[in-house]
Short mmCIF file of C-alpha atoms in Angstrom, two decimals:
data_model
loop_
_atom_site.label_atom_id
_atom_site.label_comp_id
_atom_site.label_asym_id
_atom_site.label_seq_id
_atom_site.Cartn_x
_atom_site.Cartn_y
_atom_site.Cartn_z
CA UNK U 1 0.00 0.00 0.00
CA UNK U 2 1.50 3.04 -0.87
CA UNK U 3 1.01 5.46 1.65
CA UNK U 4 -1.59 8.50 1.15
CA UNK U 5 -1.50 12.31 2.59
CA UNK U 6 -4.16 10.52 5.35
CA UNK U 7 -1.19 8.80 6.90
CA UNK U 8 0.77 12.33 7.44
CA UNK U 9 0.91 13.19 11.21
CA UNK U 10 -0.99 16.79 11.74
CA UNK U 11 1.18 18.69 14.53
CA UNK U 12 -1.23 21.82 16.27
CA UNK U 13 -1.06 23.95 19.45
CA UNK U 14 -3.89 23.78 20.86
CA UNK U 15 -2.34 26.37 23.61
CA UNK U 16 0.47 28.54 24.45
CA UNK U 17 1.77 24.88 26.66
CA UNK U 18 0.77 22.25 24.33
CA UNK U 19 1.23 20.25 21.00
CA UNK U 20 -1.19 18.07 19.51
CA UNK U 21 -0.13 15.29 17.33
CA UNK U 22 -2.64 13.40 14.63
CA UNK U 23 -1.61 10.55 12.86
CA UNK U 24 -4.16 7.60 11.88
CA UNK U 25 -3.01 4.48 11.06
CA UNK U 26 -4.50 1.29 8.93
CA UNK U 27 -4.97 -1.35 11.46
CA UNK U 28 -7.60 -1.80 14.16
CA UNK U 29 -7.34 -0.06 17.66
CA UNK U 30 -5.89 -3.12 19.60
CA UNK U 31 -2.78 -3.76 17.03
CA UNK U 32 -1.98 -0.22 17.47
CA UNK U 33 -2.35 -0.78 21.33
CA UNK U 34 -0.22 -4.06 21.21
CA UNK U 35 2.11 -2.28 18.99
CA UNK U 36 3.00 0.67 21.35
CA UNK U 37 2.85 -1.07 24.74
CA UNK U 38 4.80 -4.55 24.00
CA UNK U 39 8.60 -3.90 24.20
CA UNK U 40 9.61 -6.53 21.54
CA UNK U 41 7.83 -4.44 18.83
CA UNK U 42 8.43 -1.03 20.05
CA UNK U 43 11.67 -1.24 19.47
CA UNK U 44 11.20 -2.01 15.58
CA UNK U 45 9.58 1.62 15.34
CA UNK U 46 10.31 3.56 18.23
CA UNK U 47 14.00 4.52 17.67
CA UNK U 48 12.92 5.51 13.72
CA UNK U 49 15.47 2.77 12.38
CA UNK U 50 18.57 3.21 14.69
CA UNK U 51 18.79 0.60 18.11
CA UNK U 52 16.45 1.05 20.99
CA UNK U 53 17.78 -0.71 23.93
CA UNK U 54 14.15 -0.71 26.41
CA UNK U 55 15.88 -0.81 29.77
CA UNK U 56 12.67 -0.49 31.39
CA UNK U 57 8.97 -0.45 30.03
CA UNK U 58 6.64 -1.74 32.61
CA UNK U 59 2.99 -0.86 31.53
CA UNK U 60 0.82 0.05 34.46
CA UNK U 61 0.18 3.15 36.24
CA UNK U 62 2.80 3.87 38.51
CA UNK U 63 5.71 2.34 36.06
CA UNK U 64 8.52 3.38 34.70
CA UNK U 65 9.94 3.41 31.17
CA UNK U 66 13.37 4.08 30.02
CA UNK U 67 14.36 3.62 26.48
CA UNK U 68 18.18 4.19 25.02
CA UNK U 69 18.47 5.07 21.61
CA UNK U 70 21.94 4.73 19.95
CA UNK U 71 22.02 6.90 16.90
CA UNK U 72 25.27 7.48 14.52
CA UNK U 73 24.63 11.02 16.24
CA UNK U 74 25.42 9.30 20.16
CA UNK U 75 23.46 8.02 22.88
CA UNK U 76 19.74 9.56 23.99
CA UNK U 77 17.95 8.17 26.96
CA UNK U 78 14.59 9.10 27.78
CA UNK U 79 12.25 7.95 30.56
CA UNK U 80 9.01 8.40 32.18
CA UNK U 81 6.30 7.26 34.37
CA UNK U 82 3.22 5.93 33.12
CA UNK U 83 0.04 8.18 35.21
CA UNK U 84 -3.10 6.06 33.56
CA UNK U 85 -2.89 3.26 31.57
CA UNK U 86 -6.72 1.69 30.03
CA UNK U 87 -6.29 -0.28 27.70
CA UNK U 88 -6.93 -0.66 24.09
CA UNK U 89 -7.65 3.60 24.71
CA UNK U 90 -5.54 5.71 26.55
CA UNK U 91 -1.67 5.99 28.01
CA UNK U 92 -0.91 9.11 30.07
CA UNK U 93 2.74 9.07 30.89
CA UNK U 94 5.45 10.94 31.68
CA UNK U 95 8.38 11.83 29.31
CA UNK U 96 11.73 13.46 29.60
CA UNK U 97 15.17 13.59 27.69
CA UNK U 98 18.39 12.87 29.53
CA UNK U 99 19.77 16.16 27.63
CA UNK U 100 17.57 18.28 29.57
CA UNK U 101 17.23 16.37 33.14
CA UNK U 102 13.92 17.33 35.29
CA UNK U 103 11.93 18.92 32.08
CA UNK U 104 9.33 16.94 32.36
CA UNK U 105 6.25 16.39 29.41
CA UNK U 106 2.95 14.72 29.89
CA UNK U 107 1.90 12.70 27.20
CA UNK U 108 -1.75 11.58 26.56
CA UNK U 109 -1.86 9.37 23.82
CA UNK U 110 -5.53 8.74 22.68
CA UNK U 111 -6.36 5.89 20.54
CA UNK U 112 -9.54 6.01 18.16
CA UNK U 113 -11.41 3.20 16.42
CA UNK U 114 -12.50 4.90 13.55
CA UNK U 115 -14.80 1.86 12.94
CA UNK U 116 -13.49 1.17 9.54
CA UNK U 117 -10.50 -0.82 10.68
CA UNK U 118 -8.50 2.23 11.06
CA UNK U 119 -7.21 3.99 14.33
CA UNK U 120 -6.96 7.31 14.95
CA UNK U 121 -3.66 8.19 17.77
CA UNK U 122 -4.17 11.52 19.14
CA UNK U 123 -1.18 12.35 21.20
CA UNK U 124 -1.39 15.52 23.53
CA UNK U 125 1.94 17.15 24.91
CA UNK U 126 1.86 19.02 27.84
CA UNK U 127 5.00 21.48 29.27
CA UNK U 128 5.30 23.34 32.37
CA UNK U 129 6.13 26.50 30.49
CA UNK U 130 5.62 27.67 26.97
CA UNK U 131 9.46 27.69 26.68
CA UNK U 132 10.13 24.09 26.52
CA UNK U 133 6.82 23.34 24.45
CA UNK U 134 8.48 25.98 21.98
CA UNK U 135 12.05 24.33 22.25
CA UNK U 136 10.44 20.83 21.09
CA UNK U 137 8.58 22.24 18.00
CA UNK U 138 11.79 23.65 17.28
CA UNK U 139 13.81 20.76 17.87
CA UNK U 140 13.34 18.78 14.93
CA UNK U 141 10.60 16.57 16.76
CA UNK U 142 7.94 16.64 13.77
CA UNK U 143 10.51 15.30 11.31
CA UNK U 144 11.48 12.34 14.05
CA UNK U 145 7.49 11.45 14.60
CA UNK U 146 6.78 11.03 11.14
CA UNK U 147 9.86 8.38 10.34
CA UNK U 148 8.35 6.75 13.67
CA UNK U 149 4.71 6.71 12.50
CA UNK U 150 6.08 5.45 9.19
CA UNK U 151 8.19 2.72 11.03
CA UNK U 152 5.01 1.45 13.07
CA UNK U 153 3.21 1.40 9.91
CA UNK U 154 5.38 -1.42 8.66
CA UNK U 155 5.35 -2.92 12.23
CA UNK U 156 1.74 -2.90 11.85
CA UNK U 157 1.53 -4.25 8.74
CA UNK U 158 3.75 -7.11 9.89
CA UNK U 159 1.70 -7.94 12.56
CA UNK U 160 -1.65 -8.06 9.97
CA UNK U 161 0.52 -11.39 8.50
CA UNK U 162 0.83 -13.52 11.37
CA UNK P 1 16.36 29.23 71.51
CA UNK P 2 12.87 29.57 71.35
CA UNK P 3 11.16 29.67 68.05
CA UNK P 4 10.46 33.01 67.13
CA UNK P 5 7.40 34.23 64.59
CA UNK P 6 10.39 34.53 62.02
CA UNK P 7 10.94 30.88 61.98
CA UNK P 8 7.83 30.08 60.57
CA UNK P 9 6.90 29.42 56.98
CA UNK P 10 5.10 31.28 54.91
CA UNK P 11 2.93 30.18 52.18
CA UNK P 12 1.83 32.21 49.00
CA UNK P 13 0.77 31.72 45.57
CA UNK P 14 2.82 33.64 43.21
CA UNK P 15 0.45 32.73 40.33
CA UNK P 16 -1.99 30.08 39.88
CA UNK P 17 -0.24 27.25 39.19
CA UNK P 18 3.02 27.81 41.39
CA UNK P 19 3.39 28.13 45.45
CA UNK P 20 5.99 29.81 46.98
CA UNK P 21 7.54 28.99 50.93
CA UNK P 22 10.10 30.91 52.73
CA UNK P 23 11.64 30.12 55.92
CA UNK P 24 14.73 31.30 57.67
CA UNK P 25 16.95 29.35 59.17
CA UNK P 26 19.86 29.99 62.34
CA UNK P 27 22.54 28.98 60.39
CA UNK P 28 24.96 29.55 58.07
CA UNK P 29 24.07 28.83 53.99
CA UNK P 30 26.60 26.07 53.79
CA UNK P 31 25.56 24.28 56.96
CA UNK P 32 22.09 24.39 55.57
CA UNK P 33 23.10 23.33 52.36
CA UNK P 34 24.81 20.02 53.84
CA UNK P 35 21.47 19.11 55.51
CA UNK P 36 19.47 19.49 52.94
CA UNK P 37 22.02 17.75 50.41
CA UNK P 38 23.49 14.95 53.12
CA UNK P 39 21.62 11.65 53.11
CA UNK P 40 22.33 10.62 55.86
CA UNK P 41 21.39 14.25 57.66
CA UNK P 42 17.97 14.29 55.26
CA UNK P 43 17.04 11.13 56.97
CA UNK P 44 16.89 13.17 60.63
CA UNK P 45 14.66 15.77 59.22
CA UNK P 46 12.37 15.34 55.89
CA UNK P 47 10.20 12.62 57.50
CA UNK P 48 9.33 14.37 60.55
CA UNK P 49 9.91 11.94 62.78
CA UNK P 50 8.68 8.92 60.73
CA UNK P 51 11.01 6.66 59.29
CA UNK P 52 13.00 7.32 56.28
CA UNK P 53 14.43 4.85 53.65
CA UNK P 54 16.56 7.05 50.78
CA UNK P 55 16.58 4.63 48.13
CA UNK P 56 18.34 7.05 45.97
CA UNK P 57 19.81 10.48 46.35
CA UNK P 58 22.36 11.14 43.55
CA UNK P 59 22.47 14.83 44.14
CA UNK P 60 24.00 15.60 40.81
CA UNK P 61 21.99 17.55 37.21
CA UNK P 62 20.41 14.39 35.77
CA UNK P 63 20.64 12.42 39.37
CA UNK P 64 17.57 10.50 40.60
CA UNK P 65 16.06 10.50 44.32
CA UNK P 66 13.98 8.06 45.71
CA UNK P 67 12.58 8.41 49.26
CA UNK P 68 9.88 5.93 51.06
CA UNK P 69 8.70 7.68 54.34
CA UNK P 70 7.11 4.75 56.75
CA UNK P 71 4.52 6.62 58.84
CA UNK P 72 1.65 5.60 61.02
CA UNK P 73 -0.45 5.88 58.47
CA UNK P 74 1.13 3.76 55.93
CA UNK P 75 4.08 3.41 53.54
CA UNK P 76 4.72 6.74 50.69
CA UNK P 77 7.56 6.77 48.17
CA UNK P 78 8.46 9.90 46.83
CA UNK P 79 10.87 10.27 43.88
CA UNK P 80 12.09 12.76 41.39
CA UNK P 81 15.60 13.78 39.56
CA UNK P 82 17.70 17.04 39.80
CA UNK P 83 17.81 19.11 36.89
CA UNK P 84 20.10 21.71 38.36
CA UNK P 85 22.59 21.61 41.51
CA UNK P 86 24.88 24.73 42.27
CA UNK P 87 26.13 24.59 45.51
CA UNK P 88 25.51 25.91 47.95
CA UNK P 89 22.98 28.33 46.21
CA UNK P 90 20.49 26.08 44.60
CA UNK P 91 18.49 23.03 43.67
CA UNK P 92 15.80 22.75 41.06
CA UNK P 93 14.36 19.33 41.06
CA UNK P 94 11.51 17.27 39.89
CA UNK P 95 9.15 16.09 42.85
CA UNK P 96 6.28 13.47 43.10
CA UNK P 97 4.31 10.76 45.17
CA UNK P 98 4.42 7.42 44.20
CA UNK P 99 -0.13 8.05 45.57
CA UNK P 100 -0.48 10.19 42.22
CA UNK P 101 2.70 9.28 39.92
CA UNK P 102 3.14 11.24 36.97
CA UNK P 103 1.74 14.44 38.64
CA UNK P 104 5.23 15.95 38.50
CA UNK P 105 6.19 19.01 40.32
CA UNK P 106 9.28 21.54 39.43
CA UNK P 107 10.78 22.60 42.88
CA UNK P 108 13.26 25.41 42.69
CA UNK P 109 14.70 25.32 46.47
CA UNK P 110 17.17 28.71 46.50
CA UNK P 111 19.44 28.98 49.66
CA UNK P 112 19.62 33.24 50.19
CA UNK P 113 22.61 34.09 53.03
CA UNK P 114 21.16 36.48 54.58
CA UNK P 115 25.22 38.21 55.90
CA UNK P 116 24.35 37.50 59.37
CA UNK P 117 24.85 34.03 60.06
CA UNK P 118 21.20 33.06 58.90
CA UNK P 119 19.67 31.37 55.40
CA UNK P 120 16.42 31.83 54.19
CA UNK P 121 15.47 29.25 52.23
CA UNK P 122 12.85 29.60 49.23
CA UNK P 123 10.95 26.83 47.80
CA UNK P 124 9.36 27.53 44.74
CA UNK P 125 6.94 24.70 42.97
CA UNK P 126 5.46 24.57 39.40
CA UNK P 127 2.70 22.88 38.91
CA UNK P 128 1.56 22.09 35.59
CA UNK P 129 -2.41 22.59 36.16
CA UNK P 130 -4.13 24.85 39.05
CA UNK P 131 -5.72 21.63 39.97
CA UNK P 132 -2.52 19.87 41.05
CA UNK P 133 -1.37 22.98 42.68
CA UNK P 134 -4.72 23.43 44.60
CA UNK P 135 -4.78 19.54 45.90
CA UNK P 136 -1.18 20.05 47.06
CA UNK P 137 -2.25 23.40 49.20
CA UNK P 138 -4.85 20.94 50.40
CA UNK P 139 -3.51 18.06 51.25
CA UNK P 140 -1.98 19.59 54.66
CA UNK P 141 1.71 20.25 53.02
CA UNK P 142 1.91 23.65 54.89
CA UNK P 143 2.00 21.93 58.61
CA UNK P 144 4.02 18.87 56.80
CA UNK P 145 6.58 21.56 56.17
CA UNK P 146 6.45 23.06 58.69
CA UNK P 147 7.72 19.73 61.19
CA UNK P 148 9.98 19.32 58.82
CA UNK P 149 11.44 22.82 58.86
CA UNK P 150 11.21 22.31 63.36
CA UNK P 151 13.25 18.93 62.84
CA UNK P 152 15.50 21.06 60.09
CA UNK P 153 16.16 23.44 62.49
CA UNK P 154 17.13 20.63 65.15
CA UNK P 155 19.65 18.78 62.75
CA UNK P 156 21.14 22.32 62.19
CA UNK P 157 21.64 22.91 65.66
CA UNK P 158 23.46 19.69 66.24
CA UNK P 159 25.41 20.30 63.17
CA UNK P 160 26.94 23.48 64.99
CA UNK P 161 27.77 21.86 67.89
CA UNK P 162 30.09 19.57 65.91
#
């Protein structure tokens, strides 16, 4: 399938200390789930091509996460806290860079049927200050979540075969 | 010494989703700045009275903490991870209870010397809604700090008589 302007993540701001990300995706709601919470597939898309090493990823309110992505570029880590976790529709978590220690992002990620097979993931970013949100739009972070999206597109489509 | 009307904390909200607290202390800024920074001195003081388990305290930008506070009442981790240390001026840090994890506070704790032998200390916490901020000035955190600041001021009066 070749993919169509549908698939092409729509960054907003909904507010001076937010960014909204769109993106929907041609598989049903609970592959998408599986997709983003089961750490064998994550890292196939997460680290957009380049090694994720998930040191922790454990999927319930109150866990923590911390992925290591080793790019030509160096070594990122990021981690987080997961707030709500309800399955197949929502993930509120926590999410921070190791580059800028203690600036810390809350991520809702909403997932939609759209009752045709497709899924809609809505993900919400929240900053303390309208700084930071403006230092991630700058930061090349559109570019990076539309070579993930297309990565878990082929992840997806994998899973569709087994 | 007696406690004088200057050794209590005060409580204001700068704007709606921040609180400010300022207390002096009878010491000098370094001597408060080794309590506050000292494991093994934060264990006399930040519970209270209850007992104190510091999991982790790696006071260092990008350093984690972990505290678990065993109280009458039941057993509360608290964690977070230091996004700025300059001795022996100031911490900013990230704060929250394991009770609501992912509610995530920014604490900016500045150590003023105040050229006579006394430190005021100000803590200043970012929320990121006005709802997190009001459940905090609800949830009794103004006499919590203030034991802690009486058991503060105990650790640095023992600290002098070294």
């Amino acid at each position: 399938m070749t993919a169509s302007p549908a698939l092409k993540a729509t960054v907003s701001t909904p507010s001076d200390r937010e960014i909204r990300m769109e993106r929907v995706f041609n598989a049903p709601r609970e592959r998408v789930w599986k997709a983003i919470t089961t750490p064998d597939l994550v890292t196939q898309w997460w680290g957009r091509g380049n090694k994720l090493v998930i040191e922790k990823m454990d999927v319930q309110r109150g866990g923590h996460w911390r992925f290591v992505e080793h790019s030509p570029q160096g070594v990122h880590g990021f981690e987080g806290r997961y707030r709500e976790v309800t399955p197949p529709e929502r993930i509120v978590q926590t999410f921070e860079w190791d580059g800028m220690p203690g600036h810390v992002i809350i991520e809702t990620m909403t997932l939609e049927d759209l009752g045709d097979g497709r899924t809609r993931l809505v993900t919400l970013s929240l900053f303390h200050t309208t700084e930071e949100r403006d230092g991630m739009l700058h930061s090349g972070m559109e570019g990076g979540a539309q070579e993930s999206y297309a990565a878990l597109d082929r992840v997806l489509a994998d899973l569709a075969k087994r």
